mmCIF file with all atom_site columns, C-alpha atoms and ligand atoms in Angstrom:
data_model
loop_
_atom_site.group_PDB
_atom_site.id
_atom_site.type_symbol
_atom_site.label_atom_id
_atom_site.label_alt_id
_atom_site.label_comp_id
_atom_site.label_asym_id
_atom_site.label_entity_id
_atom_site.label_seq_id
_atom_site.pdbx_PDB_ins_code
_atom_site.Cartn_x
_atom_site.Cartn_y
_atom_site.Cartn_z
_atom_site.occupancy
_atom_site.B_iso_or_equiv
_atom_site.pdbx_formal_charge
_atom_site.auth_seq_id
_atom_site.auth_comp_id
_atom_site.auth_asym_id
_atom_site.auth_atom_id
_atom_site.pdbx_PDB_model_num
ATOM   1   C CA  . MET A 1 1   ? -0.081  0.002  0.067   1.00 0.00 ? 1   MET A CA  1
ATOM   2   C CA  . LYS A 1 2   ? 1.164   3.425  -0.594  1.00 0.00 ? 2   LYS A CA  1
ATOM   3   C CA  . ARG A 1 3   ? 2.541   5.383  2.068   1.00 0.00 ? 3   ARG A CA  1
ATOM   4   C CA  . ILE A 1 4   ? 0.444   8.533  2.202   1.00 0.00 ? 4   ILE A CA  1
ATOM   5   C CA  . LEU A 1 5   ? 1.596   11.495 4.462   1.00 0.00 ? 5   LEU A CA  1
ATOM   6   C CA  . VAL A 1 6   ? -0.401  14.633 4.957   1.00 0.00 ? 6   VAL A CA  1
ATOM   7   C CA  . LEU A 1 7   ? 1.214   17.656 6.012   1.00 0.00 ? 7   LEU A CA  1
ATOM   8   C CA  . THR A 1 8   ? -1.308  20.162 7.274   1.00 0.00 ? 8   THR A CA  1
ATOM   9   C CA  . GLY A 1 9   ? -1.097  23.509 9.370   1.00 0.00 ? 9   GLY A CA  1
ATOM   10  C CA  . THR A 1 10  ? -2.469  27.167 9.052   1.00 0.00 ? 10  THR A CA  1
ATOM   11  C CA  . PRO A 1 11  ? -1.230  28.749 5.728   1.00 0.00 ? 11  PRO A CA  1
ATOM   12  C CA  . GLY A 1 12  ? 2.402   30.074 5.908   1.00 0.00 ? 12  GLY A CA  1
ATOM   13  C CA  . VAL A 1 13  ? 3.841   27.681 8.632   1.00 0.00 ? 13  VAL A CA  1
ATOM   14  C CA  . GLY A 1 14  ? 6.101   26.413 6.039   1.00 0.00 ? 14  GLY A CA  1
ATOM   15  C CA  . LYS A 1 15  ? 4.106   23.130 4.659   1.00 0.00 ? 15  LYS A CA  1
ATOM   16  C CA  . SER A 1 16  ? 5.387   23.580 1.083   1.00 0.00 ? 16  SER A CA  1
ATOM   17  C CA  . THR A 1 17  ? 8.980   24.284 1.731   1.00 0.00 ? 17  THR A CA  1
ATOM   18  C CA  . VAL A 1 18  ? 9.322   21.484 4.177   1.00 0.00 ? 18  VAL A CA  1
ATOM   19  C CA  . SER A 1 19  ? 7.245   19.125 1.947   1.00 0.00 ? 19  SER A CA  1
ATOM   20  C CA  . GLU A 1 20  ? 9.498   19.708 -0.726  1.00 0.00 ? 20  GLU A CA  1
ATOM   21  C CA  . GLN A 1 21  ? 12.643  19.202 1.524   1.00 0.00 ? 21  GLN A CA  1
ATOM   22  C CA  . LEU A 1 22  ? 11.064  15.891 2.679   1.00 0.00 ? 22  LEU A CA  1
ATOM   23  C CA  . ALA A 1 23  ? 10.084  14.831 -0.769  1.00 0.00 ? 23  ALA A CA  1
ATOM   24  C CA  . SER A 1 24  ? 13.817  14.770 -1.689  1.00 0.00 ? 24  SER A CA  1
ATOM   25  C CA  . MET A 1 25  ? 15.098  13.303 1.452   1.00 0.00 ? 25  MET A CA  1
ATOM   26  C CA  . LEU A 1 26  ? 12.729  10.529 1.704   1.00 0.00 ? 26  LEU A CA  1
ATOM   27  C CA  . PRO A 1 27  ? 12.146  10.259 -1.402  1.00 0.00 ? 27  PRO A CA  1
ATOM   28  C CA  . GLY A 1 28  ? 8.514   10.740 -2.178  1.00 0.00 ? 28  GLY A CA  1
ATOM   29  C CA  . GLN A 1 29  ? 6.303   12.776 -4.226  1.00 0.00 ? 29  GLN A CA  1
ATOM   30  C CA  . HIS A 1 30  ? 4.970   16.236 -3.068  1.00 0.00 ? 30  HIS A CA  1
ATOM   31  C CA  . ILE A 1 31  ? 1.340   17.164 -4.006  1.00 0.00 ? 31  ILE A CA  1
ATOM   32  C CA  . ASN A 1 32  ? 0.448   20.681 -3.098  1.00 0.00 ? 32  ASN A CA  1
ATOM   33  C CA  . VAL A 1 33  ? -3.443  20.764 -2.888  1.00 0.00 ? 33  VAL A CA  1
ATOM   34  C CA  . SER A 1 34  ? -3.885  24.502 -3.595  1.00 0.00 ? 34  SER A CA  1
ATOM   35  C CA  . ASP A 1 35  ? -1.665  24.057 -6.923  1.00 0.00 ? 35  ASP A CA  1
ATOM   36  C CA  . ILE A 1 36  ? -3.941  21.121 -8.259  1.00 0.00 ? 36  ILE A CA  1
ATOM   37  C CA  . VAL A 1 37  ? -7.083  22.830 -7.250  1.00 0.00 ? 37  VAL A CA  1
ATOM   38  C CA  . ALA A 1 38  ? -5.789  25.878 -9.378  1.00 0.00 ? 38  ALA A CA  1
ATOM   39  C CA  . ALA A 1 39  ? -4.313  24.050 -12.293 1.00 0.00 ? 39  ALA A CA  1
ATOM   40  C CA  . GLU A 1 40  ? -7.049  21.741 -12.647 1.00 0.00 ? 40  GLU A CA  1
ATOM   41  C CA  . GLN A 1 41  ? -10.029 24.009 -11.350 1.00 0.00 ? 41  GLN A CA  1
ATOM   42  C CA  . LEU A 1 42  ? -11.300 21.691 -8.998  1.00 0.00 ? 42  LEU A CA  1
ATOM   43  C CA  . VAL A 1 43  ? -13.484 24.369 -7.476  1.00 0.00 ? 43  VAL A CA  1
ATOM   44  C CA  . CYS A 1 44  ? -17.442 24.699 -6.732  1.00 0.00 ? 44  CYS A CA  1
ATOM   45  C CA  . GLY A 1 45  ? -17.943 28.388 -5.932  1.00 0.00 ? 45  GLY A CA  1
ATOM   46  C CA  . THR A 1 46  ? -16.324 31.667 -4.745  1.00 0.00 ? 46  THR A CA  1
ATOM   47  C CA  . ASP A 1 47  ? -15.921 32.630 -1.348  1.00 0.00 ? 47  ASP A CA  1
ATOM   48  C CA  . LYS A 1 48  ? -16.619 36.551 -1.927  1.00 0.00 ? 48  LYS A CA  1
ATOM   49  C CA  . ALA A 1 49  ? -15.506 37.773 1.385   1.00 0.00 ? 49  ALA A CA  1
ATOM   50  C CA  . ARG A 1 50  ? -12.202 36.125 1.144   1.00 0.00 ? 50  ARG A CA  1
ATOM   51  C CA  . LYS A 1 51  ? -11.907 36.577 -2.452  1.00 0.00 ? 51  LYS A CA  1
ATOM   52  C CA  . THR A 1 52  ? -10.695 33.020 -3.159  1.00 0.00 ? 52  THR A CA  1
ATOM   53  C CA  . GLN A 1 53  ? -12.251 30.071 -5.029  1.00 0.00 ? 53  GLN A CA  1
ATOM   54  C CA  . ILE A 1 54  ? -13.576 27.186 -2.815  1.00 0.00 ? 54  ILE A CA  1
ATOM   55  C CA  . ALA A 1 55  ? -12.278 23.893 -3.431  1.00 0.00 ? 55  ALA A CA  1
ATOM   56  C CA  . ASP A 1 56  ? -14.430 20.865 -4.329  1.00 0.00 ? 56  ASP A CA  1
ATOM   57  C CA  . ILE A 1 57  ? -13.526 18.602 -1.600  1.00 0.00 ? 57  ILE A CA  1
ATOM   58  C CA  . SER A 1 58  ? -15.063 15.621 -3.411  1.00 0.00 ? 58  SER A CA  1
ATOM   59  C CA  . ARG A 1 59  ? -13.535 16.084 -6.876  1.00 0.00 ? 59  ARG A CA  1
ATOM   60  C CA  . VAL A 1 60  ? -9.871  16.978 -5.195  1.00 0.00 ? 60  VAL A CA  1
ATOM   61  C CA  . SER A 1 61  ? -10.316 13.906 -3.025  1.00 0.00 ? 61  SER A CA  1
ATOM   62  C CA  . SER A 1 62  ? -10.889 11.780 -6.205  1.00 0.00 ? 62  SER A CA  1
ATOM   63  C CA  . ARG A 1 63  ? -7.885  13.382 -7.901  1.00 0.00 ? 63  ARG A CA  1
ATOM   64  C CA  . ILE A 1 64  ? -5.647  12.473 -4.943  1.00 0.00 ? 64  ILE A CA  1
ATOM   65  C CA  . ALA A 1 65  ? -7.002  8.851  -4.834  1.00 0.00 ? 65  ALA A CA  1
ATOM   66  C CA  . GLU A 1 66  ? -6.102  8.620  -8.403  1.00 0.00 ? 66  GLU A CA  1
ATOM   67  C CA  . MET A 1 67  ? -2.614  9.881  -7.997  1.00 0.00 ? 67  MET A CA  1
ATOM   68  C CA  . THR A 1 68  ? -2.286  7.351  -5.108  1.00 0.00 ? 68  THR A CA  1
ATOM   69  C CA  . GLU A 1 69  ? -2.705  4.682  -7.514  1.00 0.00 ? 69  GLU A CA  1
ATOM   70  C CA  . GLU A 1 70  ? -0.199  6.235  -9.779  1.00 0.00 ? 70  GLU A CA  1
ATOM   71  C CA  . ASN A 1 71  ? 2.655   6.269  -7.256  1.00 0.00 ? 71  ASN A CA  1
ATOM   72  C CA  . GLU A 1 72  ? 4.758   3.855  -5.261  1.00 0.00 ? 72  GLU A CA  1
ATOM   73  C CA  . GLY A 1 73  ? 6.489   5.121  -1.906  1.00 0.00 ? 73  GLY A CA  1
ATOM   74  C CA  . TYR A 1 74  ? 5.677   8.056  -0.056  1.00 0.00 ? 74  TYR A CA  1
ATOM   75  C CA  . LEU A 1 75  ? 3.104   10.450 -1.418  1.00 0.00 ? 75  LEU A CA  1
ATOM   76  C CA  . ILE A 1 76  ? 3.254   13.960 0.659   1.00 0.00 ? 76  ILE A CA  1
ATOM   77  C CA  . ILE A 1 77  ? -0.104  15.719 0.530   1.00 0.00 ? 77  ILE A CA  1
ATOM   78  C CA  . ASP A 1 78  ? 0.548   19.236 1.603   1.00 0.00 ? 78  ASP A CA  1
ATOM   79  C CA  . GLY A 1 79  ? -2.546  21.602 2.286   1.00 0.00 ? 79  GLY A CA  1
ATOM   80  C CA  . HIS A 1 80  ? -4.343  23.420 5.038   1.00 0.00 ? 80  HIS A CA  1
ATOM   81  C CA  . PHE A 1 81  ? -7.566  21.103 4.530   1.00 0.00 ? 81  PHE A CA  1
ATOM   82  C CA  . ALA A 1 82  ? -5.555  18.182 3.740   1.00 0.00 ? 82  ALA A CA  1
ATOM   83  C CA  . SER A 1 83  ? -7.293  16.278 6.525   1.00 0.00 ? 83  SER A CA  1
ATOM   84  C CA  . ASP A 1 84  ? -10.449 16.547 4.707   1.00 0.00 ? 84  ASP A CA  1
ATOM   85  C CA  . LEU A 1 85  ? -9.000  14.911 1.512   1.00 0.00 ? 85  LEU A CA  1
ATOM   86  C CA  . VAL A 1 86  ? -7.227  11.773 2.595   1.00 0.00 ? 86  VAL A CA  1
ATOM   87  C CA  . GLU A 1 87  ? -9.244  8.952  4.383   1.00 0.00 ? 87  GLU A CA  1
ATOM   88  C CA  . ALA A 1 88  ? -8.266  7.718  7.888   1.00 0.00 ? 88  ALA A CA  1
ATOM   89  C CA  . LYS A 1 89  ? -8.033  4.207  6.017   1.00 0.00 ? 89  LYS A CA  1
ATOM   90  C CA  . ASN A 1 90  ? -5.590  5.326  3.667   1.00 0.00 ? 90  ASN A CA  1
ATOM   91  C CA  . LEU A 1 91  ? -3.534  7.499  5.683   1.00 0.00 ? 91  LEU A CA  1
ATOM   92  C CA  . PHE A 1 92  ? 0.165   6.551  6.698   1.00 0.00 ? 92  PHE A CA  1
ATOM   93  C CA  . MET A 1 93  ? 0.787   9.647  9.164   1.00 0.00 ? 93  MET A CA  1
ATOM   94  C CA  . ALA A 1 94  ? -0.266  13.108 9.380   1.00 0.00 ? 94  ALA A CA  1
ATOM   95  C CA  . PHE A 1 95  ? 1.982   15.983 10.534  1.00 0.00 ? 95  PHE A CA  1
ATOM   96  C CA  . VAL A 1 96  ? 0.536   19.299 11.814  1.00 0.00 ? 96  VAL A CA  1
ATOM   97  C CA  . LEU A 1 97  ? 2.993   21.943 11.523  1.00 0.00 ? 97  LEU A CA  1
ATOM   98  C CA  . ARG A 1 98  ? 2.988   24.768 14.062  1.00 0.00 ? 98  ARG A CA  1
ATOM   99  C CA  . ARG A 1 99  ? 4.528   28.465 14.078  1.00 0.00 ? 99  ARG A CA  1
ATOM   100 C CA  . ASP A 1 100 ? 4.558   30.854 16.772  1.00 0.00 ? 100 ASP A CA  1
ATOM   101 C CA  . PRO A 1 101 ? 2.071   33.397 15.939  1.00 0.00 ? 101 PRO A CA  1
ATOM   102 C CA  . VAL A 1 102 ? 4.436   36.326 16.002  1.00 0.00 ? 102 VAL A CA  1
ATOM   103 C CA  . GLU A 1 103 ? 6.909   34.449 13.252  1.00 0.00 ? 103 GLU A CA  1
ATOM   104 C CA  . LEU A 1 104 ? 3.520   33.623 11.464  1.00 0.00 ? 104 LEU A CA  1
ATOM   105 C CA  . GLN A 1 105 ? 2.166   36.966 11.188  1.00 0.00 ? 105 GLN A CA  1
ATOM   106 C CA  . SER A 1 106 ? 5.311   38.507 9.892   1.00 0.00 ? 106 SER A CA  1
ATOM   107 C CA  . ILE A 1 107 ? 5.412   35.764 7.058   1.00 0.00 ? 107 ILE A CA  1
ATOM   108 C CA  . LEU A 1 108 ? 1.817   36.340 6.031   1.00 0.00 ? 108 LEU A CA  1
ATOM   109 C CA  . ARG A 1 109 ? 2.223   39.945 6.083   1.00 0.00 ? 109 ARG A CA  1
ATOM   110 C CA  . LYS A 1 110 ? 5.402   39.335 3.730   1.00 0.00 ? 110 LYS A CA  1
ATOM   111 C CA  . ARG A 1 111 ? 3.260   37.062 1.743   1.00 0.00 ? 111 ARG A CA  1
ATOM   112 C CA  . GLY A 1 112 ? 1.021   40.332 1.140   1.00 0.00 ? 112 GLY A CA  1
ATOM   113 C CA  . TYR A 1 113 ? -2.105  39.141 2.592   1.00 0.00 ? 113 TYR A CA  1
ATOM   114 C CA  . ASP A 1 114 ? -4.437  41.953 4.021   1.00 0.00 ? 114 ASP A CA  1
ATOM   115 C CA  . THR A 1 115 ? -4.786  42.843 7.739   1.00 0.00 ? 115 THR A CA  1
ATOM   116 C CA  . HIS A 1 116 ? -8.101  40.913 8.220   1.00 0.00 ? 116 HIS A CA  1
ATOM   117 C CA  . LYS A 1 117 ? -6.682  37.719 6.134   1.00 0.00 ? 117 LYS A CA  1
ATOM   118 C CA  . VAL A 1 118 ? -3.660  37.743 8.536   1.00 0.00 ? 118 VAL A CA  1
ATOM   119 C CA  . SER A 1 119 ? -5.382  38.065 11.688  1.00 0.00 ? 119 SER A CA  1
ATOM   120 C CA  . GLU A 1 120 ? -7.867  35.227 10.655  1.00 0.00 ? 120 GLU A CA  1
ATOM   121 C CA  . ASN A 1 121 ? -4.866  32.893 9.982   1.00 0.00 ? 121 ASN A CA  1
ATOM   122 C CA  . VAL A 1 122 ? -2.964  33.707 13.099  1.00 0.00 ? 122 VAL A CA  1
ATOM   123 C CA  . ALA A 1 123 ? -6.081  33.477 15.042  1.00 0.00 ? 123 ALA A CA  1
ATOM   124 C CA  . CYS A 1 124 ? -6.615  29.781 13.527  1.00 0.00 ? 124 CYS A CA  1
ATOM   125 C CA  . GLU A 1 125 ? -2.846  28.946 14.529  1.00 0.00 ? 125 GLU A CA  1
ATOM   126 C CA  . ILE A 1 126 ? -3.655  30.200 18.154  1.00 0.00 ? 126 ILE A CA  1
ATOM   127 C CA  . LEU A 1 127 ? -6.882  27.955 18.460  1.00 0.00 ? 127 LEU A CA  1
ATOM   128 C CA  . ASP A 1 128 ? -5.131  24.871 17.006  1.00 0.00 ? 128 ASP A CA  1
ATOM   129 C CA  . ILE A 1 129 ? -7.595  24.622 14.173  1.00 0.00 ? 129 ILE A CA  1
ATOM   130 C CA  . CYS A 1 130 ? -5.545  22.556 11.958  1.00 0.00 ? 130 CYS A CA  1
ATOM   131 C CA  . LEU A 1 131 ? -4.570  20.208 14.775  1.00 0.00 ? 131 LEU A CA  1
ATOM   132 C CA  . VAL A 1 132 ? -8.230  19.779 15.939  1.00 0.00 ? 132 VAL A CA  1
ATOM   133 C CA  . ASP A 1 133 ? -9.190  18.880 12.238  1.00 0.00 ? 133 ASP A CA  1
ATOM   134 C CA  . ALA A 1 134 ? -6.723  16.288 11.970  1.00 0.00 ? 134 ALA A CA  1
ATOM   135 C CA  . LEU A 1 135 ? -7.313  14.764 15.198  1.00 0.00 ? 135 LEU A CA  1
ATOM   136 C CA  . GLN A 1 136 ? -10.993 14.527 14.286  1.00 0.00 ? 136 GLN A CA  1
ATOM   137 C CA  . ALA A 1 137 ? -10.093 13.019 10.822  1.00 0.00 ? 137 ALA A CA  1
ATOM   138 C CA  . TYR A 1 138 ? -7.699  10.459 12.298  1.00 0.00 ? 138 TYR A CA  1
ATOM   139 C CA  . GLY A 1 139 ? -7.316  10.013 15.946  1.00 0.00 ? 139 GLY A CA  1
ATOM   140 C CA  . LYS A 1 140 ? -4.404  10.411 18.194  1.00 0.00 ? 140 LYS A CA  1
ATOM   141 C CA  . GLY A 1 141 ? -2.290  7.556  17.143  1.00 0.00 ? 141 GLY A CA  1
ATOM   142 C CA  . LYS A 1 142 ? -1.269  8.820  13.341  1.00 0.00 ? 142 LYS A CA  1
ATOM   143 C CA  . VAL A 1 143 ? -0.994  12.431 14.330  1.00 0.00 ? 143 VAL A CA  1
ATOM   144 C CA  . CYS A 1 144 ? 2.201   14.079 15.262  1.00 0.00 ? 144 CYS A CA  1
ATOM   145 C CA  . GLU A 1 145 ? 2.760   17.911 15.706  1.00 0.00 ? 145 GLU A CA  1
ATOM   146 C CA  . ILE A 1 146 ? 6.169   19.862 14.795  1.00 0.00 ? 146 ILE A CA  1
ATOM   147 C CA  . ASP A 1 147 ? 6.714   23.079 16.230  1.00 0.00 ? 147 ASP A CA  1
ATOM   148 C CA  . CYS A 1 148 ? 8.617   24.795 12.952  1.00 0.00 ? 148 CYS A CA  1
ATOM   149 C CA  . SER A 1 149 ? 9.457   27.914 14.995  1.00 0.00 ? 149 SER A CA  1
ATOM   150 C CA  . ASN A 1 150 ? 12.691  29.259 14.334  1.00 0.00 ? 150 ASN A CA  1
ATOM   151 C CA  . LYS A 1 151 ? 13.834  25.944 12.692  1.00 0.00 ? 151 LYS A CA  1
ATOM   152 C CA  . SER A 1 152 ? 15.119  25.620 9.102   1.00 0.00 ? 152 SER A CA  1
ATOM   153 C CA  . ALA A 1 153 ? 13.210  23.707 6.662   1.00 0.00 ? 153 ALA A CA  1
ATOM   154 C CA  . ALA A 1 154 ? 15.832  21.029 6.428   1.00 0.00 ? 154 ALA A CA  1
ATOM   155 C CA  . THR A 1 155 ? 15.623  20.474 10.214  1.00 0.00 ? 155 THR A CA  1
ATOM   156 C CA  . ILE A 1 156 ? 12.069  20.064 10.217  1.00 0.00 ? 156 ILE A CA  1
ATOM   157 C CA  . ALA A 1 157 ? 12.129  17.457 7.512   1.00 0.00 ? 157 ALA A CA  1
ATOM   158 C CA  . GLU A 1 158 ? 14.871  15.340 9.272   1.00 0.00 ? 158 GLU A CA  1
ATOM   159 C CA  . GLU A 1 159 ? 12.392  15.729 12.527  1.00 0.00 ? 159 GLU A CA  1
ATOM   160 C CA  . ILE A 1 160 ? 9.605   14.153 10.222  1.00 0.00 ? 160 ILE A CA  1
ATOM   161 C CA  . ARG A 1 161 ? 11.775  11.726 8.810   1.00 0.00 ? 161 ARG A CA  1
ATOM   162 C CA  . SER A 1 162 ? 13.316  10.401 12.082  1.00 0.00 ? 162 SER A CA  1
ATOM   163 C CA  . ILE A 1 163 ? 9.479   9.823  13.310  1.00 0.00 ? 163 ILE A CA  1
ATOM   164 C CA  . LEU A 1 164 ? 9.019   7.923  10.305  1.00 0.00 ? 164 LEU A CA  1
ATOM   165 C CA  . LYS A 1 165 ? 11.910  5.875  10.961  1.00 0.00 ? 165 LYS A CA  1
ATOM   166 C CA  . LYS A 1 166 ? 10.747  5.428  14.550  1.00 0.00 ? 166 LYS A CA  1
ATOM   167 C CA  . THR A 1 167 ? 13.836  6.951  15.726  1.00 0.00 ? 167 THR A CA  1
ATOM   168 C CA  . GLY A 1 168 ? 12.298  10.301 16.571  1.00 0.00 ? 168 GLY A CA  1
ATOM   169 C CA  . LYS A 1 169 ? 9.115   10.784 19.063  1.00 0.00 ? 169 LYS A CA  1
ATOM   170 C CA  . CYS A 1 170 ? 5.739   11.706 17.624  1.00 0.00 ? 170 CYS A CA  1
ATOM   171 C CA  . ASN A 1 171 ? 4.184   14.520 20.030  1.00 0.00 ? 171 ASN A CA  1
ATOM   172 C CA  . VAL A 1 172 ? 0.647   15.606 20.348  1.00 0.00 ? 172 VAL A CA  1
ATOM   173 C CA  . GLY A 1 173 ? -0.654  18.281 22.543  1.00 0.00 ? 173 GLY A CA  1
ATOM   174 C CA  . ILE A 1 174 ? 2.650   19.868 22.901  1.00 0.00 ? 174 ILE A CA  1
ATOM   175 C CA  . ILE A 1 175 ? 1.941   23.512 21.502  1.00 0.00 ? 175 ILE A CA  1
ATOM   176 C CA  . ASP A 1 176 ? -0.027  25.973 23.521  1.00 0.00 ? 176 ASP A CA  1
ATOM   177 C CA  . TRP A 1 177 ? 0.137   29.428 22.188  1.00 0.00 ? 177 TRP A CA  1
ATOM   178 C CA  . LEU A 1 178 ? -2.713  30.810 24.138  1.00 0.00 ? 178 LEU A CA  1
ATOM   179 C CA  . THR A 1 179 ? -0.929  30.361 27.397  1.00 0.00 ? 179 THR A CA  1
ATOM   180 C CA  . LYS A 1 180 ? 2.432   31.547 25.892  1.00 0.00 ? 180 LYS A CA  1
ATOM   181 C CA  . LEU A 1 181 ? 0.898   34.680 24.447  1.00 0.00 ? 181 LEU A CA  1
ATOM   182 C CA  . GLU A 1 182 ? -1.269  35.286 27.647  1.00 0.00 ? 182 GLU A CA  1
ATOM   183 C CA  . SER A 1 183 ? 1.882   35.115 29.532  1.00 0.00 ? 183 SER A CA  1
ATOM   184 C CA  . GLU A 1 184 ? 3.650   37.688 27.286  1.00 0.00 ? 184 GLU A CA  1
ATOM   185 C CA  . GLY A 1 185 ? 0.574   39.696 27.505  1.00 0.00 ? 185 GLY A CA  1
ATOM   186 C CA  . THR A 1 186 ? -0.209  39.921 23.774  1.00 0.00 ? 186 THR A CA  1
ATOM   187 C CA  . LEU A 1 187 ? -3.104  37.521 23.222  1.00 0.00 ? 187 LEU A CA  1
ATOM   188 C CA  . ASP A 1 188 ? -5.847  40.170 23.321  1.00 0.00 ? 188 ASP A CA  1
ATOM   189 C CA  . SER A 1 189 ? -3.686  42.152 20.515  1.00 0.00 ? 189 SER A CA  1
ATOM   190 C CA  . PHE A 1 190 ? -3.635  38.714 18.323  1.00 0.00 ? 190 PHE A CA  1
ATOM   191 C CA  . LEU A 1 191 ? -7.380  37.567 18.782  1.00 0.00 ? 191 LEU A CA  1
ATOM   192 C CA  . ALA A 1 192 ? -9.233  41.249 19.325  1.00 0.00 ? 192 ALA A CA  1
ATOM   193 C CA  . SER A 1 193 ? -10.275 41.651 15.730  1.00 0.00 ? 193 SER A CA  1
ATOM   194 C CA  . GLU A 1 194 ? -11.298 37.983 15.708  1.00 0.00 ? 194 GLU A CA  1
ATOM   195 C CA  . LEU A 1 195 ? -13.604 37.530 18.505  1.00 0.00 ? 195 LEU A CA  1
HETATM 196 P P1  . ADP B 2 .   ? 2.627   27.112 3.364   1.00 0.00 ? 1   ADP B P1  1
HETATM 197 O O1  . ADP B 2 .   ? 2.959   26.113 2.618   1.00 0.00 ? 1   ADP B O1  1
HETATM 198 O O2  . ADP B 2 .   ? 2.233   26.409 4.842   1.00 0.00 ? 1   ADP B O2  1
HETATM 199 O O3  . ADP B 2 .   ? 1.766   28.083 3.341   1.00 0.00 ? 1   ADP B O3  1
HETATM 200 P P2  . ADP B 2 .   ? 5.364   28.224 2.788   1.00 0.00 ? 1   ADP B P2  1
HETATM 201 O O4  . ADP B 2 .   ? 6.205   26.768 2.687   1.00 0.00 ? 1   ADP B O4  1
HETATM 202 O O5  . ADP B 2 .   ? 4.832   28.666 1.362   1.00 0.00 ? 1   ADP B O5  1
HETATM 203 O O6  . ADP B 2 .   ? 3.964   27.840 3.697   1.00 0.00 ? 1   ADP B O6  1
HETATM 204 O O7  . ADP B 2 .   ? 6.373   29.144 3.525   1.00 0.00 ? 1   ADP B O7  1
HETATM 205 C C1  . ADP B 2 .   ? 5.550   30.362 3.844   1.00 0.00 ? 1   ADP B C1  1
HETATM 206 C C2  . ADP B 2 .   ? 6.837   31.287 3.616   1.00 0.00 ? 1   ADP B C2  1
HETATM 207 O O8  . ADP B 2 .   ? 7.633   31.081 4.848   1.00 0.00 ? 1   ADP B O8  1
HETATM 208 C C3  . ADP B 2 .   ? 7.550   31.214 2.479   1.00 0.00 ? 1   ADP B C3  1
HETATM 209 O O9  . ADP B 2 .   ? 8.017   32.653 2.292   1.00 0.00 ? 1   ADP B O9  1
HETATM 210 C C4  . ADP B 2 .   ? 8.743   30.437 2.866   1.00 0.00 ? 1   ADP B C4  1
HETATM 211 O O10 . ADP B 2 .   ? 10.034  30.997 2.260   1.00 0.00 ? 1   ADP B O10 1
HETATM 212 C C5  . ADP B 2 .   ? 8.970   30.727 4.546   1.00 0.00 ? 1   ADP B C5  1
HETATM 213 N N1  . ADP B 2 .   ? 9.387   29.546 5.089   1.00 0.00 ? 1   ADP B N1  1
HETATM 214 C C6  . ADP B 2 .   ? 9.098   28.408 4.999   1.00 0.00 ? 1   ADP B C6  1
HETATM 215 N N2  . ADP B 2 .   ? 9.842   27.297 5.841   1.00 0.00 ? 1   ADP B N2  1
HETATM 216 C C7  . ADP B 2 .   ? 10.518  28.269 6.677   1.00 0.00 ? 1   ADP B C7  1
HETATM 217 C C8  . ADP B 2 .   ? 11.385  28.248 7.667   1.00 0.00 ? 1   ADP B C8  1
HETATM 218 N N3  . ADP B 2 .   ? 11.419  27.015 8.348   1.00 0.00 ? 1   ADP B N3  1
HETATM 219 N N4  . ADP B 2 .   ? 12.090  29.370 8.122   1.00 0.00 ? 1   ADP B N4  1
HETATM 220 C C9  . ADP B 2 .   ? 11.641  30.313 7.707   1.00 0.00 ? 1   ADP B C9  1
HETATM 221 N N5  . ADP B 2 .   ? 10.966  30.791 6.675   1.00 0.00 ? 1   ADP B N5  1
HETATM 222 C C10 . ADP B 2 .   ? 10.514  29.627 6.136   1.00 0.00 ? 1   ADP B C10 1
#
């Protein structure tokens, strides 16, 4: 059976960069969900408020299933809603990439996101949205959290590879941005516009 890895996390945490690195290390094939959605127009409407197209989950899932058949070895599915696209029975392991909200905010600003889109995504990171999605989809045994803050993509990819080789430990529940930001007195400034 093909080994499907899901790399999920809030936009900007570093999924695509780490996936590329991991794909060359394992080796494996990297599939960026947003790229496939855009290239093959697997969409079912437009989110006018966010000025983005809405991915057609069922068509994207079918497309990924097709690609799974085409490939041997590891297939790395990278996307912030990847846990909606790969069924639990087909998953080898899921990695939820996390990034300190201060770093994430800076990355998303550099990416050119507007103020609302930055704060919406940073709030998702603080509130563990992608982790909760992954745990709901797959349960605890196959989901690992990786703190990417202040680490190179190569270090992060190596951390993932060591977990796959069973020399590294799979952790979940290790990140608590709420408590960290609260203790630093900055939580309100991050969440004020979202609550
Ligand atoms: P995602 O796929 O999660 O949206 P990207 O891989 O596109 O994230 O990375 C977002 C931005 O952060 C890019 O500009 C990328 O160059 C940068 N980046 C990615 N990984 C790291 C890292 N480990 N350290 C510093 N910057 C990074």
